């Protein structure tokens, strides 16, 4: 690969992605073209509002897309031509920044994996209770309370992870401006910076999905809670308002609230039980999909870090 090929990724005139298209020339190798295509598919995450939880299907597509993107980046870093072009570059602060960023996002991915796994365990415990043939009102109330308490406890750790991601976004490669690096280093910096920015947005959206507001509403307050969830509104950049329904976690919250409401007269409605079980199963399936996407991305991030280490180990 010629030096000019790598320079096609350079952010010199595209600081902070004001110009979203890298416009790679056709002479670039297949790996570079795949990176460009992967970035194009994921750039919408950089503009997505974080005021409302995304749908699970959107999050899974984002995770899988990131996994493919980082596979392409690792392939690009492993090319002999890339290694030759960057092998003679020596900029220890730049390398330290790249490696620290890779560790930060591996940690973030691991924290989200842990939160997702804990949530799945809590959901399965509640499913197990609701499958009992002899189910008491007290069982329902105690275990729904336990689920809600668990979710409230999760919110503290999720809020911490969100704050860390926000700080990482603010600090991302701030020390490395094009004037300090040669064209080759700028090329790699631009690719990794934008990929990390997209990953930051996906992770923050996933944390928001995992941590919607939860409470154990009293029966008399249920209608207002239902309206609040169902009338959630996303404000987009063009001031267009789009009403959305509840995501799978919010649907479970709503069904559990209905179930609690039905136990106020000390009676268990089988329809409410079946509806809650159905929503919990849908959530469990959703969580498994997200876990798979996170695991795949985690492996790709490790591989990319190894490629960076190998690139400058000589």
PDB file of C-alpha atoms in Angstrom:
ATOM      1  CA  UNK A   1       0.000   0.000   0.000  1.00  0.00           C
ATOM      2  CA  UNK A   2       1.311   3.393  -0.913  1.00  0.00           C
ATOM      3  CA  UNK A   3       1.538   6.193   1.612  1.00  0.00           C
ATOM      4  CA  UNK A   4      -1.157   8.086  -0.298  1.00  0.00           C
ATOM      5  CA  UNK A   5      -3.509   5.142   0.164  1.00  0.00           C
ATOM      6  CA  UNK A   6      -3.256   5.331   3.939  1.00  0.00           C
ATOM      7  CA  UNK A   7      -3.591   9.089   3.803  1.00  0.00           C
ATOM      8  CA  UNK A   8      -7.053   8.696   2.315  1.00  0.00           C
ATOM      9  CA  UNK A   9      -8.231   8.047   5.879  1.00  0.00           C
ATOM     10  CA  UNK A  10      -6.624  11.245   7.158  1.00  0.00           C
ATOM     11  CA  UNK A  11      -8.818  13.537   9.305  1.00  0.00           C
ATOM     12  CA  UNK A  12      -6.884  16.694   8.430  1.00  0.00           C
ATOM     13  CA  UNK A  13      -9.897  18.442   6.928  1.00  0.00           C
ATOM     14  CA  UNK A  14     -12.545  16.392   8.704  1.00  0.00           C
ATOM     15  CA  UNK A  15     -12.044  17.065  12.394  1.00  0.00           C
ATOM     16  CA  UNK A  16     -14.874  15.699  14.508  1.00  0.00           C
ATOM     17  CA  UNK A  17     -16.478  14.163  11.388  1.00  0.00           C
ATOM     18  CA  UNK A  18     -18.095  17.329  10.064  1.00  0.00           C
ATOM     19  CA  UNK A  19     -17.632  15.756   6.669  1.00  0.00           C
ATOM     20  CA  UNK A  20     -19.044  12.259   7.079  1.00  0.00           C
ATOM     21  CA  UNK A  21     -17.720  10.730   3.875  1.00  0.00           C
ATOM     22  CA  UNK A  22     -14.114   9.590   3.707  1.00  0.00           C
ATOM     23  CA  UNK A  23     -14.517   9.039  -0.068  1.00  0.00           C
ATOM     24  CA  UNK A  24     -11.849   6.398  -0.422  1.00  0.00           C
ATOM     25  CA  UNK A  25     -10.375   6.085  -3.915  1.00  0.00           C
ATOM     26  CA  UNK A  26     -11.076   2.864  -5.796  1.00  0.00           C
ATOM     27  CA  UNK A  27      -7.407   1.929  -5.876  1.00  0.00           C
ATOM     28  CA  UNK A  28      -7.483   1.088  -2.161  1.00  0.00           C
ATOM     29  CA  UNK A  29      -7.292  -2.591  -1.228  1.00  0.00           C
ATOM     30  CA  UNK A  30     -10.330  -4.617  -0.253  1.00  0.00           C
ATOM     31  CA  UNK A  31      -9.734  -4.232   3.506  1.00  0.00           C
ATOM     32  CA  UNK A  32      -9.761  -0.453   3.291  1.00  0.00           C
ATOM     33  CA  UNK A  33     -12.919  -0.490   1.190  1.00  0.00           C
ATOM     34  CA  UNK A  34     -14.636  -2.744   3.720  1.00  0.00           C
ATOM     35  CA  UNK A  35     -13.706  -0.326   6.497  1.00  0.00           C
ATOM     36  CA  UNK A  36     -15.271   2.520   4.545  1.00  0.00           C
ATOM     37  CA  UNK A  37     -18.428   0.497   3.937  1.00  0.00           C
ATOM     38  CA  UNK A  38     -18.622  -0.517   7.595  1.00  0.00           C
ATOM     39  CA  UNK A  39     -18.272   3.079   8.758  1.00  0.00           C
ATOM     40  CA  UNK A  40     -20.957   4.204   6.306  1.00  0.00           C
ATOM     41  CA  UNK A  41     -23.394   1.649   7.702  1.00  0.00           C
ATOM     42  CA  UNK A  42     -22.775   2.691  11.300  1.00  0.00           C
ATOM     43  CA  UNK A  43     -22.409   6.474  11.098  1.00  0.00           C
ATOM     44  CA  UNK A  44     -26.082   7.037  11.903  1.00  0.00           C
ATOM     45  CA  UNK A  45     -25.242   6.080  15.510  1.00  0.00           C
ATOM     46  CA  UNK A  46     -23.148   9.241  15.846  1.00  0.00           C
ATOM     47  CA  UNK A  47     -26.247  11.361  15.220  1.00  0.00           C
ATOM     48  CA  UNK A  48     -28.721   9.201  17.143  1.00  0.00           C
ATOM     49  CA  UNK A  49     -30.339  10.914  20.158  1.00  0.00           C
ATOM     50  CA  UNK A  50     -29.601   9.390  23.551  1.00  0.00           C
ATOM     51  CA  UNK A  51     -32.781  10.679  25.165  1.00  0.00           C
ATOM     52  CA  UNK A  52     -34.702   7.450  24.687  1.00  0.00           C
ATOM     53  CA  UNK A  53     -33.808   3.732  24.786  1.00  0.00           C
ATOM     54  CA  UNK A  54     -33.261   2.125  21.394  1.00  0.00           C
ATOM     55  CA  UNK A  55     -35.015  -1.031  20.298  1.00  0.00           C
ATOM     56  CA  UNK A  56     -33.159  -4.274  21.003  1.00  0.00           C
ATOM     57  CA  UNK A  57     -33.059  -5.106  17.297  1.00  0.00           C
ATOM     58  CA  UNK A  58     -31.305  -1.807  16.527  1.00  0.00           C
ATOM     59  CA  UNK A  59     -28.780  -2.399  19.298  1.00  0.00           C
ATOM     60  CA  UNK A  60     -28.024  -5.906  18.074  1.00  0.00           C
ATOM     61  CA  UNK A  61     -27.480  -4.643  14.529  1.00  0.00           C
ATOM     62  CA  UNK A  62     -25.126  -2.012  15.932  1.00  0.00           C
ATOM     63  CA  UNK A  63     -23.120  -4.587  17.914  1.00  0.00           C
ATOM     64  CA  UNK A  64     -22.862  -6.978  14.977  1.00  0.00           C
ATOM     65  CA  UNK A  65     -21.905  -4.129  12.654  1.00  0.00           C
ATOM     66  CA  UNK A  66     -19.152  -3.046  15.046  1.00  0.00           C
ATOM     67  CA  UNK A  67     -17.883  -6.620  15.218  1.00  0.00           C
ATOM     68  CA  UNK A  68     -17.574  -6.712  11.433  1.00  0.00           C
ATOM     69  CA  UNK A  69     -15.974  -3.267  11.348  1.00  0.00           C
ATOM     70  CA  UNK A  70     -13.272  -4.188  13.867  1.00  0.00           C
ATOM     71  CA  UNK A  71     -12.613  -7.406  11.961  1.00  0.00           C
ATOM     72  CA  UNK A  72     -11.900  -5.278   8.897  1.00  0.00           C
ATOM     73  CA  UNK A  73      -9.716  -2.906  10.922  1.00  0.00           C
ATOM     74  CA  UNK A  74      -7.677  -5.823  12.290  1.00  0.00           C
ATOM     75  CA  UNK A  75      -7.257  -7.219   8.769  1.00  0.00           C
ATOM     76  CA  UNK A  76      -6.116  -3.790   7.601  1.00  0.00           C
ATOM     77  CA  UNK A  77      -3.569  -3.505  10.429  1.00  0.00           C
ATOM     78  CA  UNK A  78      -2.232  -6.968   9.616  1.00  0.00           C
ATOM     79  CA  UNK A  79      -1.547  -6.192   5.962  1.00  0.00           C
ATOM     80  CA  UNK A  80       2.190  -6.335   5.145  1.00  0.00           C
ATOM     81  CA  UNK A  81       1.852  -3.015   3.327  1.00  0.00           C
ATOM     82  CA  UNK A  82       0.307  -1.385   6.408  1.00  0.00           C
ATOM     83  CA  UNK A  83       3.000  -2.828   8.647  1.00  0.00           C
ATOM     84  CA  UNK A  84       5.718  -1.529   6.332  1.00  0.00           C
ATOM     85  CA  UNK A  85       4.144   1.909   6.121  1.00  0.00           C
ATOM     86  CA  UNK A  86       3.797   2.296   9.873  1.00  0.00           C
ATOM     87  CA  UNK A  87       6.670   0.142  11.057  1.00  0.00           C
ATOM     88  CA  UNK A  88       9.163   2.990  10.961  1.00  0.00           C
ATOM     89  CA  UNK A  89       6.868   5.446  12.731  1.00  0.00           C
ATOM     90  CA  UNK A  90       7.829   6.095  16.313  1.00  0.00           C
ATOM     91  CA  UNK A  91       5.454   8.160  18.366  1.00  0.00           C
ATOM     92  CA  UNK A  92       5.187   6.688  21.850  1.00  0.00           C
ATOM     93  CA  UNK A  93       2.485   9.051  23.088  1.00  0.00           C
ATOM     94  CA  UNK A  94       0.341   8.242  20.052  1.00  0.00           C
ATOM     95  CA  UNK A  95       0.764   4.496  20.606  1.00  0.00           C
ATOM     96  CA  UNK A  96       0.042   4.831  24.321  1.00  0.00           C
ATOM     97  CA  UNK A  97      -3.145   6.692  23.471  1.00  0.00           C
ATOM     98  CA  UNK A  98      -4.300   4.003  21.050  1.00  0.00           C
ATOM     99  CA  UNK A  99      -3.559   1.203  23.494  1.00  0.00           C
ATOM    100  CA  UNK A 100      -5.209   2.999  26.411  1.00  0.00           C
ATOM    101  CA  UNK A 101      -8.299   3.615  24.300  1.00  0.00           C
ATOM    102  CA  UNK A 102      -8.455  -0.068  23.363  1.00  0.00           C
ATOM    103  CA  UNK A 103      -8.259  -1.042  27.049  1.00  0.00           C
ATOM    104  CA  UNK A 104     -10.965   1.483  27.964  1.00  0.00           C
ATOM    105  CA  UNK A 105     -13.417   0.057  25.445  1.00  0.00           C
ATOM    106  CA  UNK A 106     -12.604  -3.533  26.367  1.00  0.00           C
ATOM    107  CA  UNK A 107     -13.413  -2.612  29.978  1.00  0.00           C
ATOM    108  CA  UNK A 108     -16.629  -0.892  28.903  1.00  0.00           C
ATOM    109  CA  UNK A 109     -17.688  -3.909  26.858  1.00  0.00           C
ATOM    110  CA  UNK A 110     -16.908  -6.221  29.788  1.00  0.00           C
ATOM    111  CA  UNK A 111     -18.959  -4.094  32.204  1.00  0.00           C
ATOM    112  CA  UNK A 112     -21.943  -4.158  29.858  1.00  0.00           C
ATOM    113  CA  UNK A 113     -21.573  -7.926  29.441  1.00  0.00           C
ATOM    114  CA  UNK A 114     -21.670  -8.304  33.229  1.00  0.00           C
ATOM    115  CA  UNK A 115     -24.768  -6.114  33.533  1.00  0.00           C
ATOM    116  CA  UNK A 116     -26.519  -8.015  30.762  1.00  0.00           C
ATOM    117  CA  UNK A 117     -25.675 -11.381  32.316  1.00  0.00           C
ATOM    118  CA  UNK A 118     -26.980 -10.292  35.717  1.00  0.00           C
ATOM    119  CA  UNK A 119     -30.200  -9.040  34.159  1.00  0.00           C
ATOM    120  CA  UNK A 120     -30.698 -12.338  32.349  1.00  0.00           C
ATOM    121  CA  UNK A 121     -30.256 -14.198  35.619  1.00  0.00           C
ATOM    122  CA  UNK A 122     -32.829 -12.002  37.357  1.00  0.00           C
ATOM    123  CA  UNK A 123     -35.304 -12.459  34.509  1.00  0.00           C
ATOM    124  CA  UNK A 124     -34.919 -16.228  34.616  1.00  0.00           C
ATOM    125  CA  UNK A 125     -35.477 -16.301  38.374  1.00  0.00           C
ATOM    126  CA  UNK A 126     -38.752 -14.441  37.912  1.00  0.00           C
ATOM    127  CA  UNK A 127     -39.736 -16.750  35.058  1.00  0.00           C
ATOM    128  CA  UNK A 128     -39.105 -19.746  37.290  1.00  0.00           C
ATOM    129  CA  UNK A 129     -41.397 -18.340  39.980  1.00  0.00           C
ATOM    130  CA  UNK A 130     -44.237 -17.624  37.552  1.00  0.00           C
ATOM    131  CA  UNK A 131     -44.065 -21.173  36.156  1.00  0.00           C
ATOM    132  CA  UNK A 132     -44.978 -22.692  39.508  1.00  0.00           C
ATOM    133  CA  UNK A 133     -48.193 -24.697  39.487  1.00  0.00           C
ATOM    134  CA  UNK A 134     -49.124 -23.427  42.950  1.00  0.00           C
ATOM    135  CA  UNK A 135     -48.436 -19.719  42.832  1.00  0.00           C
ATOM    136  CA  UNK A 136     -49.383 -17.470  45.717  1.00  0.00           C
ATOM    137  CA  UNK A 137     -50.078 -13.743  45.651  1.00  0.00           C
ATOM    138  CA  UNK A 138     -47.275 -13.258  48.160  1.00  0.00           C
ATOM    139  CA  UNK A 139     -44.858 -15.067  45.830  1.00  0.00           C
ATOM    140  CA  UNK A 140     -45.713 -12.672  43.014  1.00  0.00           C
ATOM    141  CA  UNK A 141     -45.375  -9.551  45.120  1.00  0.00           C
ATOM    142  CA  UNK A 142     -42.121 -10.587  46.775  1.00  0.00           C
ATOM    143  CA  UNK A 143     -40.432 -11.655  43.566  1.00  0.00           C
ATOM    144  CA  UNK A 144     -41.588  -8.689  41.502  1.00  0.00           C
ATOM    145  CA  UNK A 145     -40.293  -6.463  44.305  1.00  0.00           C
ATOM    146  CA  UNK A 146     -36.985  -8.351  44.173  1.00  0.00           C
ATOM    147  CA  UNK A 147     -36.776  -7.845  40.397  1.00  0.00           C
ATOM    148  CA  UNK A 148     -37.498  -4.124  40.705  1.00  0.00           C
ATOM    149  CA  UNK A 149     -34.960  -3.763  43.530  1.00  0.00           C
ATOM    150  CA  UNK A 150     -32.365  -5.520  41.385  1.00  0.00           C
ATOM    151  CA  UNK A 151     -33.057  -3.154  38.495  1.00  0.00           C
ATOM    152  CA  UNK A 152     -32.720  -0.136  40.773  1.00  0.00           C
ATOM    153  CA  UNK A 153     -29.418  -1.490  42.024  1.00  0.00           C
ATOM    154  CA  UNK A 154     -28.232  -1.944  38.439  1.00  0.00           C
ATOM    155  CA  UNK A 155     -28.955   1.688  37.663  1.00  0.00           C
ATOM    156  CA  UNK A 156     -26.138   2.893  39.903  1.00  0.00           C
ATOM    157  CA  UNK A 157     -23.492   0.837  38.124  1.00  0.00           C
ATOM    158  CA  UNK A 158     -24.993   1.657  34.728  1.00  0.00           C
ATOM    159  CA  UNK A 159     -24.919   5.379  35.545  1.00  0.00           C
ATOM    160  CA  UNK A 160     -21.231   5.008  36.452  1.00  0.00           C
ATOM    161  CA  UNK A 161     -20.527   3.249  33.147  1.00  0.00           C
ATOM    162  CA  UNK A 162     -22.393   5.975  31.255  1.00  0.00           C
ATOM    163  CA  UNK A 163     -20.299   8.662  32.942  1.00  0.00           C
ATOM    164  CA  UNK A 164     -17.082   6.804  32.068  1.00  0.00           C
ATOM    165  CA  UNK A 165     -18.128   6.506  28.424  1.00  0.00           C
ATOM    166  CA  UNK A 166     -18.998  10.187  28.294  1.00  0.00           C
ATOM    167  CA  UNK A 167     -15.546  11.049  29.649  1.00  0.00           C
ATOM    168  CA  UNK A 168     -13.884   8.708  27.159  1.00  0.00           C
ATOM    169  CA  UNK A 169     -15.723  10.419  24.335  1.00  0.00           C
ATOM    170  CA  UNK A 170     -14.576  13.834  25.543  1.00  0.00           C
ATOM    171  CA  UNK A 171     -10.956  12.684  25.902  1.00  0.00           C
ATOM    172  CA  UNK A 172     -10.800  10.605  22.715  1.00  0.00           C
ATOM    173  CA  UNK A 173      -7.464  11.306  21.023  1.00  0.00           C
ATOM    174  CA  UNK A 174      -7.555  14.981  22.071  1.00  0.00           C
ATOM    175  CA  UNK A 175      -3.775  14.965  22.433  1.00  0.00           C
ATOM    176  CA  UNK A 176      -3.234  13.871  18.841  1.00  0.00           C
ATOM    177  CA  UNK A 177      -3.785  16.502  16.210  1.00  0.00           C
ATOM    178  CA  UNK A 178      -2.749  16.092  12.575  1.00  0.00           C
ATOM    179  CA  UNK A 179       0.056  18.588  13.038  1.00  0.00           C
ATOM    180  CA  UNK A 180       1.735  16.222  15.509  1.00  0.00           C
ATOM    181  CA  UNK A 181       1.556  13.101  13.346  1.00  0.00           C
ATOM    182  CA  UNK A 182       2.662  12.050   9.908  1.00  0.00           C
ATOM    183  CA  UNK A 183       0.108  11.036   7.270  1.00  0.00           C
ATOM    184  CA  UNK A 184       0.302   7.336   8.094  1.00  0.00           C
ATOM    185  CA  UNK A 185      -0.406   7.863  11.784  1.00  0.00           C
ATOM    186  CA  UNK A 186      -3.206  10.294  10.952  1.00  0.00           C
ATOM    187  CA  UNK A 187      -4.761   7.657   8.714  1.00  0.00           C
ATOM    188  CA  UNK A 188      -4.930   5.010  11.416  1.00  0.00           C
ATOM    189  CA  UNK A 189      -5.950   7.573  14.048  1.00  0.00           C
ATOM    190  CA  UNK A 190      -8.869   8.725  11.914  1.00  0.00           C
ATOM    191  CA  UNK A 191     -10.194   5.196  11.407  1.00  0.00           C
ATOM    192  CA  UNK A 192      -9.886   4.168  15.051  1.00  0.00           C
ATOM    193  CA  UNK A 193     -11.198   7.470  16.348  1.00  0.00           C
ATOM    194  CA  UNK A 194     -14.368   7.253  14.283  1.00  0.00           C
ATOM    195  CA  UNK A 195     -14.873   3.552  15.022  1.00  0.00           C
ATOM    196  CA  UNK A 196     -14.463   4.230  18.747  1.00  0.00           C
ATOM    197  CA  UNK A 197     -16.864   7.165  18.539  1.00  0.00           C
ATOM    198  CA  UNK A 198     -19.518   4.924  16.993  1.00  0.00           C
ATOM    199  CA  UNK A 199     -18.868   2.215  19.585  1.00  0.00           C
ATOM    200  CA  UNK A 200     -19.216   4.796  22.344  1.00  0.00           C
ATOM    201  CA  UNK A 201     -22.649   5.762  21.005  1.00  0.00           C
ATOM    202  CA  UNK A 202     -23.799   2.136  20.710  1.00  0.00           C
ATOM    203  CA  UNK A 203     -22.607   1.328  24.243  1.00  0.00           C
ATOM    204  CA  UNK A 204     -24.335   4.364  25.724  1.00  0.00           C
ATOM    205  CA  UNK A 205     -27.561   3.491  23.904  1.00  0.00           C
ATOM    206  CA  UNK A 206     -27.313  -0.087  25.197  1.00  0.00           C
ATOM    207  CA  UNK A 207     -26.812   1.128  28.769  1.00  0.00           C
ATOM    208  CA  UNK A 208     -29.857   3.355  28.402  1.00  0.00           C
ATOM    209  CA  UNK A 209     -31.829   0.354  27.147  1.00  0.00           C
ATOM    210  CA  UNK A 210     -30.777  -1.652  30.213  1.00  0.00           C
ATOM    211  CA  UNK A 211     -31.692   1.117  32.624  1.00  0.00           C
ATOM    212  CA  UNK A 212     -35.125   2.636  31.966  1.00  0.00           C
ATOM    213  CA  UNK A 213     -36.955   4.121  34.940  1.00  0.00           C
ATOM    214  CA  UNK A 214     -38.438   1.396  37.094  1.00  0.00           C
ATOM    215  CA  UNK A 215     -40.629   1.493  40.145  1.00  0.00           C
ATOM    216  CA  UNK A 216     -43.227  -0.614  41.854  1.00  0.00           C
ATOM    217  CA  UNK A 217     -46.275   1.508  41.027  1.00  0.00           C
ATOM    218  CA  UNK A 218     -49.341   1.367  43.208  1.00  0.00           C
ATOM    219  CA  UNK A 219     -52.456   0.157  41.365  1.00  0.00           C
ATOM    220  CA  UNK A 220     -54.050   3.590  41.456  1.00  0.00           C
ATOM    221  CA  UNK A 221     -51.029   5.084  39.701  1.00  0.00           C
ATOM    222  CA  UNK A 222     -50.796   2.484  36.894  1.00  0.00           C
ATOM    223  CA  UNK A 223     -52.737   4.416  34.186  1.00  0.00           C
ATOM    224  CA  UNK A 224     -50.379   7.390  34.423  1.00  0.00           C
ATOM    225  CA  UNK A 225     -47.323   5.120  34.307  1.00  0.00           C
ATOM    226  CA  UNK A 226     -48.731   3.368  31.238  1.00  0.00           C
ATOM    227  CA  UNK A 227     -49.325   6.639  29.413  1.00  0.00           C
ATOM    228  CA  UNK A 228     -45.835   7.858  30.294  1.00  0.00           C
ATOM    229  CA  UNK A 229     -44.194   4.806  28.742  1.00  0.00           C
ATOM    230  CA  UNK A 230     -46.435   4.525  25.696  1.00  0.00           C
ATOM    231  CA  UNK A 231     -46.144   8.204  24.763  1.00  0.00           C
ATOM    232  CA  UNK A 232     -42.358   8.298  24.818  1.00  0.00           C
ATOM    233  CA  UNK A 233     -41.107  10.759  22.219  1.00  0.00           C
ATOM    234  CA  UNK A 234     -37.749  11.016  20.448  1.00  0.00           C
ATOM    235  CA  UNK A 235     -36.633  14.498  19.409  1.00  0.00           C
ATOM    236  CA  UNK A 236     -34.462  14.182  16.309  1.00  0.00           C
ATOM    237  CA  UNK A 237     -31.941  16.655  14.919  1.00  0.00           C
ATOM    238  CA  UNK A 238     -34.438  18.010  12.398  1.00  0.00           C
ATOM    239  CA  UNK A 239     -36.957  18.665  15.195  1.00  0.00           C
ATOM    240  CA  UNK A 240     -39.125  15.862  13.866  1.00  0.00           C
ATOM    241  CA  UNK A 241     -41.018  14.036  16.602  1.00  0.00           C
ATOM    242  CA  UNK A 242     -41.563  10.327  16.328  1.00  0.00           C
ATOM    243  CA  UNK A 243     -43.715   8.437  18.840  1.00  0.00           C
ATOM    244  CA  UNK A 244     -42.424   5.018  19.784  1.00  0.00           C
ATOM    245  CA  UNK A 245     -43.793   2.154  21.802  1.00  0.00           C
ATOM    246  CA  UNK A 246     -42.070   0.549  24.762  1.00  0.00           C
ATOM    247  CA  UNK A 247     -38.963  -1.552  24.326  1.00  0.00           C
ATOM    248  CA  UNK A 248     -38.851  -5.112  25.691  1.00  0.00           C
ATOM    249  CA  UNK A 249     -37.666  -4.073  29.150  1.00  0.00           C
ATOM    250  CA  UNK A 250     -40.363  -1.437  29.409  1.00  0.00           C
ATOM    251  CA  UNK A 251     -42.947  -3.971  28.201  1.00  0.00           C
ATOM    252  CA  UNK A 252     -41.940  -6.268  31.056  1.00  0.00           C
ATOM    253  CA  UNK A 253     -42.241  -3.384  33.528  1.00  0.00           C
ATOM    254  CA  UNK A 254     -45.738  -2.668  32.245  1.00  0.00           C
ATOM    255  CA  UNK A 255     -46.862  -6.287  32.433  1.00  0.00           C
ATOM    256  CA  UNK A 256     -45.494  -6.709  35.939  1.00  0.00           C
ATOM    257  CA  UNK A 257     -47.316  -3.570  37.002  1.00  0.00           C
ATOM    258  CA  UNK A 258     -50.539  -4.970  35.585  1.00  0.00           C
ATOM    259  CA  UNK A 259     -49.874  -8.251  37.366  1.00  0.00           C
ATOM    260  CA  UNK A 260     -49.364  -6.481  40.677  1.00  0.00           C
ATOM    261  CA  UNK A 261     -52.522  -4.500  40.123  1.00  0.00           C
ATOM    262  CA  UNK A 262     -54.468  -7.711  39.596  1.00  0.00           C
ATOM    263  CA  UNK A 263     -53.278  -9.085  42.965  1.00  0.00           C
ATOM    264  CA  UNK A 264     -54.744  -6.158  44.914  1.00  0.00           C
ATOM    265  CA  UNK A 265     -57.894  -8.185  45.554  1.00  0.00           C
ATOM    266  CA  UNK A 266     -55.850 -11.236  46.645  1.00  0.00           C
ATOM    267  CA  UNK A 267     -56.739 -12.995  43.402  1.00  0.00           C
ATOM    268  CA  UNK A 268     -54.368 -14.231  40.691  1.00  0.00           C
ATOM    269  CA  UNK A 269     -55.542 -13.793  37.100  1.00  0.00           C
ATOM    270  CA  UNK A 270     -54.136 -16.535  34.896  1.00  0.00           C
ATOM    271  CA  UNK A 271     -54.245 -14.267  31.823  1.00  0.00           C
ATOM    272  CA  UNK A 272     -52.038 -11.731  33.576  1.00  0.00           C
ATOM    273  CA  UNK A 273     -49.597 -14.485  34.537  1.00  0.00           C
ATOM    274  CA  UNK A 274     -49.397 -15.804  30.968  1.00  0.00           C
ATOM    275  CA  UNK A 275     -48.953 -12.305  29.553  1.00  0.00           C
ATOM    276  CA  UNK A 276     -46.107 -11.560  31.986  1.00  0.00           C
ATOM    277  CA  UNK A 277     -44.458 -14.897  31.172  1.00  0.00           C
ATOM    278  CA  UNK A 278     -44.675 -14.120  27.459  1.00  0.00           C
ATOM    279  CA  UNK A 279     -43.053 -10.692  27.893  1.00  0.00           C
ATOM    280  CA  UNK A 280     -40.328 -12.134  30.116  1.00  0.00           C
ATOM    281  CA  UNK A 281     -39.535 -14.824  27.543  1.00  0.00           C
ATOM    282  CA  UNK A 282     -39.287 -12.203  24.797  1.00  0.00           C
ATOM    283  CA  UNK A 283     -36.930 -10.193  27.003  1.00  0.00           C
ATOM    284  CA  UNK A 284     -34.848 -13.293  27.793  1.00  0.00           C
ATOM    285  CA  UNK A 285     -34.480 -14.057  24.074  1.00  0.00           C
ATOM    286  CA  UNK A 286     -33.542 -10.425  23.440  1.00  0.00           C
ATOM    287  CA  UNK A 287     -30.880 -10.472  26.162  1.00  0.00           C
ATOM    288  CA  UNK A 288     -29.354 -13.646  24.750  1.00  0.00           C
ATOM    289  CA  UNK A 289     -29.052 -11.966  21.365  1.00  0.00           C
ATOM    290  CA  UNK A 290     -27.355  -8.932  22.907  1.00  0.00           C
ATOM    291  CA  UNK A 291     -25.011 -11.175  24.880  1.00  0.00           C
ATOM    292  CA  UNK A 292     -23.987 -12.929  21.684  1.00  0.00           C
ATOM    293  CA  UNK A 293     -23.346  -9.599  19.944  1.00  0.00           C
ATOM    294  CA  UNK A 294     -21.323  -8.302  22.893  1.00  0.00           C
ATOM    295  CA  UNK A 295     -19.229 -11.466  23.083  1.00  0.00           C
ATOM    296  CA  UNK A 296     -18.491 -11.306  19.361  1.00  0.00           C
ATOM    297  CA  UNK A 297     -17.492  -7.635  19.604  1.00  0.00           C
ATOM    298  CA  UNK A 298     -15.337  -8.294  22.693  1.00  0.00           C
ATOM    299  CA  UNK A 299     -13.332 -10.926  20.806  1.00  0.00           C
ATOM    300  CA  UNK A 300     -12.859  -8.537  17.863  1.00  0.00           C
ATOM    301  CA  UNK A 301     -11.644  -5.769  20.187  1.00  0.00           C
ATOM    302  CA  UNK A 302      -9.079  -8.092  21.741  1.00  0.00           C
ATOM    303  CA  UNK A 303      -7.867  -9.100  18.284  1.00  0.00           C
ATOM    304  CA  UNK A 304      -7.558  -5.458  17.220  1.00  0.00           C
ATOM    305  CA  UNK A 305      -5.537  -4.657  20.352  1.00  0.00           C
ATOM    306  CA  UNK A 306      -3.199  -7.567  19.616  1.00  0.00           C
ATOM    307  CA  UNK A 307      -2.743  -6.250  16.066  1.00  0.00           C
ATOM    308  CA  UNK A 308      -1.824  -2.806  17.405  1.00  0.00           C
ATOM    309  CA  UNK A 309       0.708  -4.324  19.784  1.00  0.00           C
ATOM    310  CA  UNK A 310       2.225  -6.451  17.040  1.00  0.00           C
ATOM    311  CA  UNK A 311       2.364  -3.485  14.678  1.00  0.00           C
ATOM    312  CA  UNK A 312       4.776  -1.612  16.927  1.00  0.00           C
ATOM    313  CA  UNK A 313       6.500  -4.478  18.694  1.00  0.00           C
ATOM    314  CA  UNK A 314       9.344  -4.598  16.228  1.00  0.00           C
TER     315      UNK A 314
END
